[in-house]
mmCIF file of C-alpha atoms in Angstrom:
data_model
loop_
_atom_site.group_PDB
_atom_site.id
_atom_site.type_symbol
_atom_site.label_atom_id
_atom_site.label_comp_id
_atom_site.label_asym_id
_atom_site.label_seq_id
_atom_site.Cartn_x
_atom_site.Cartn_y
_atom_site.Cartn_z
ATOM 1 C CA MET A 1342 95.866 56.058 -27.456
ATOM 2 C CA LYS A 1343 93.398 54.520 -29.642
ATOM 3 C CA LEU A 1344 94.316 51.121 -28.304
ATOM 4 C CA LEU A 1345 93.570 52.402 -25.112
ATOM 5 C CA LYS A 1346 90.009 53.553 -26.143
ATOM 6 C CA SER A 1347 89.257 50.294 -27.898
ATOM 7 C CA ALA A 1348 89.948 48.603 -24.663
ATOM 8 C CA LEU A 1349 87.902 50.790 -22.908
ATOM 9 C CA ILE A 1350 84.987 50.698 -24.751
ATOM 10 C CA ALA A 1351 85.312 46.890 -25.138
ATOM 11 C CA PHE A 1352 85.609 46.184 -21.389
ATOM 12 C CA THR A 1353 82.236 48.818 -20.580
ATOM 13 C CA LEU A 1354 80.637 46.834 -22.993
ATOM 14 C CA THR A 1355 81.369 43.287 -21.645
ATOM 15 C CA LEU A 1356 80.521 45.028 -18.101
ATOM 16 C CA SER A 1357 77.220 45.922 -19.221
ATOM 17 C CA LEU A 1358 76.256 43.056 -20.995
ATOM 18 C CA GLY A 1359 77.463 40.997 -17.837
ATOM 19 C CA SER A 1360 75.602 42.779 -15.283
ATOM 20 C CA PHE A 1361 72.061 41.433 -15.808
ATOM 21 C CA SER A 1362 70.749 38.064 -16.556
ATOM 22 C CA THR A 1363 68.484 37.386 -19.507
ATOM 23 C CA THR A 1364 66.747 34.648 -18.118
ATOM 24 C CA ALA A 1365 65.509 37.029 -15.791
ATOM 25 C CA LEU A 1366 64.151 38.902 -18.823
ATOM 26 C CA ALA A 1367 62.108 35.744 -20.345
ATOM 27 C CA CYS A 1368 58.639 37.071 -19.363
ATOM 28 C CA GLU A 1369 59.079 40.814 -19.419
ATOM 29 C CA ASP A 1370 55.601 41.419 -20.320
ATOM 30 C CA GLY A 1371 54.147 41.525 -16.744
ATOM 31 C CA ARG A 1372 53.326 37.621 -16.635
ATOM 32 C CA THR A 1373 54.953 34.884 -14.274
ATOM 33 C CA CYS A 1374 56.180 31.993 -16.137
ATOM 34 C CA PHE A 1375 55.064 28.695 -15.706
ATOM 35 C CA GLY A 1376 55.819 25.116 -16.798
ATOM 36 C CA PRO A 1377 52.703 23.630 -19.029
ATOM 37 C CA ALA A 1378 52.107 20.935 -16.439
ATOM 38 C CA GLN A 1379 51.850 24.098 -13.573
ATOM 39 C CA ALA A 1380 49.844 26.239 -15.770
ATOM 40 C CA THR A 1381 47.455 23.316 -16.041
ATOM 41 C CA ASP A 1382 47.176 22.630 -12.745
ATOM 42 C CA ILE A 1383 46.550 26.561 -12.168
ATOM 43 C CA VAL A 1384 43.908 26.363 -14.838
ATOM 44 C CA LEU A 1385 41.918 23.406 -13.217
ATOM 45 C CA GLY A 1386 41.766 25.361 -9.662
ATOM 46 C CA HIS A 1387 40.387 27.787 -10.919
ATOM 47 C CA ILE A 1388 38.042 25.728 -12.580
ATOM 48 C CA ALA A 1389 37.131 24.352 -9.426
ATOM 49 C CA MET A 1390 36.868 27.454 -7.886
ATOM 50 C CA ALA A 1391 34.232 28.511 -10.458
ATOM 51 C CA MET A 1392 31.998 25.295 -10.471
ATOM 52 C CA LYS A 1393 31.940 25.478 -6.270
ATOM 53 C CA SER A 1394 31.041 28.781 -6.686
ATOM 54 C CA VAL A 1395 27.872 27.951 -8.884
ATOM 55 C CA GLU A 1396 27.213 25.374 -6.786
ATOM 56 C CA ALA A 1397 27.152 27.237 -3.721
ATOM 57 C CA GLY A 1398 24.341 29.429 -5.432
ATOM 58 C CA GLU A 1399 26.459 32.713 -5.830
ATOM 59 C CA ASN A 1400 25.867 35.042 -8.548
ATOM 60 C CA GLY A 1401 27.834 34.895 -11.907
ATOM 61 C CA PRO A 1402 30.371 37.690 -11.628
ATOM 62 C CA THR A 1403 32.216 35.117 -9.325
ATOM 63 C CA ALA A 1404 32.370 32.638 -11.468
ATOM 64 C CA ILE A 1405 33.171 35.013 -14.168
ATOM 65 C CA ALA A 1406 36.619 35.931 -12.480
ATOM 66 C CA HIS A 1407 37.473 32.567 -12.176
ATOM 67 C CA VAL A 1408 36.541 32.040 -15.474
ATOM 68 C CA ARG A 1409 39.136 35.122 -16.357
ATOM 69 C CA ALA A 1410 41.872 33.712 -13.905
ATOM 70 C CA ALA A 1411 41.838 30.484 -15.791
ATOM 71 C CA LEU A 1412 42.486 31.990 -19.111
ATOM 72 C CA LYS A 1413 45.021 34.076 -18.681
ATOM 73 C CA ALA A 1414 46.899 31.365 -16.640
ATOM 74 C CA SER A 1415 46.701 28.792 -20.145
ATOM 75 C CA LYS A 1416 47.963 31.091 -22.021
ATOM 76 C CA GLU A 1417 51.031 29.492 -20.044
ATOM 77 C CA ILE A 1418 50.045 26.209 -22.059
ATOM 78 C CA ASN A 1419 52.497 26.096 -24.626
ATOM 79 C CA ALA A 1420 54.122 22.466 -25.109
ATOM 80 C CA SER A 1421 53.355 21.270 -28.459
ATOM 81 C CA ASP A 1422 51.425 22.503 -31.692
ATOM 82 C CA GLN A 1423 49.137 19.864 -30.803
ATOM 83 C CA VAL A 1424 48.735 20.832 -27.157
ATOM 84 C CA ASP A 1425 48.413 24.412 -28.380
ATOM 85 C CA ARG A 1426 45.220 23.553 -30.203
ATOM 86 C CA ALA A 1427 43.461 21.387 -27.819
ATOM 87 C CA ARG A 1428 44.303 24.265 -25.072
ATOM 88 C CA SER A 1429 42.473 26.902 -27.755
ATOM 89 C CA ARG A 1430 39.633 24.648 -28.180
ATOM 90 C CA ALA A 1431 38.950 24.655 -24.368
ATOM 91 C CA ASN A 1432 39.377 28.286 -24.057
ATOM 92 C CA GLY A 1433 36.615 27.608 -26.288
ATOM 93 C CA ASP A 1434 34.646 25.727 -23.952
ATOM 94 C CA LEU A 1435 35.702 28.664 -21.206
ATOM 95 C CA LYS A 1436 34.454 31.047 -22.883
ATOM 96 C CA LYS A 1437 31.135 29.813 -23.378
ATOM 97 C CA ALA A 1438 31.122 29.328 -20.128
ATOM 98 C CA ARG A 1439 31.992 33.073 -19.239
ATOM 99 C CA SER A 1440 29.213 34.170 -21.399
ATOM 100 C CA ALA A 1441 26.517 31.699 -20.041
ATOM 101 C CA PHE A 1442 27.383 33.582 -16.522
ATOM 102 C CA LYS A 1443 27.290 37.247 -18.307
ATOM 103 C CA LYS A 1444 23.265 35.995 -19.127
ATOM 104 C CA SER A 1445 22.697 34.339 -15.498
ATOM 105 C CA ASP A 1446 22.316 30.653 -17.068
ATOM 106 C CA MET A 1447 24.432 29.098 -14.935
ATOM 107 C CA GLN A 1448 23.326 25.579 -15.626
ATOM 108 C CA THR A 1449 24.606 26.283 -18.997
ATOM 109 C CA GLY A 1450 27.831 27.691 -17.587
ATOM 110 C CA GLU A 1451 28.090 24.949 -15.392
ATOM 111 C CA ASP A 1452 28.004 22.510 -18.224
ATOM 112 C CA TYR A 1453 30.689 24.314 -20.206
ATOM 113 C CA LEU A 1454 32.911 24.545 -17.173
ATOM 114 C CA GLY A 1455 32.356 20.474 -17.070
ATOM 115 C CA LYS A 1456 33.818 20.664 -20.579
ATOM 116 C CA ALA A 1457 36.974 22.423 -20.315
ATOM 117 C CA GLU A 1458 37.626 20.898 -16.759
ATOM 118 C CA LYS A 1459 37.629 17.087 -19.201
ATOM 119 C CA ALA A 1460 39.778 18.986 -21.437
ATOM 120 C CA PHE A 1461 41.972 20.539 -19.941
ATOM 121 C CA THR A 1462 42.622 17.279 -17.681
ATOM 122 C CA ASP A 1463 43.105 15.639 -20.953
ATOM 123 C CA ILE A 1464 45.639 18.022 -21.948
ATOM 124 C CA LYS A 1465 47.840 17.640 -18.677
ATOM 125 C CA ARG A 1466 47.700 13.760 -19.727
ATOM 126 C CA GLN A 1467 49.597 14.805 -23.185
ATOM 127 C CA LEU A 1468 52.549 16.342 -21.384
#
């Protein structure tokens, strides 16, 4: 009886551990996981959309939304320590651009977006 209990517990434990994939839980905080190169492309796309909205004469909230999306997507760029430092510096330019857009200083914001675009392009070359 004791052997049967132990075997039943071991069998149940084996079934419960094998019933789900651990890779499916890799990004359980709700983010969609991308590789560093894909995430860099997404960030560059959001920066380009923000620059187009500024050039089209749209107001700050549209550009701010794209900058926020770029900052969110940049969290996935985590290839190495050197890339992470460069990403942090580039995020600083994105944050400065967002602040400029909040103050309705579109030219300064566009300048910072250009710096951030160059920084993320350099990061993509490092990957």
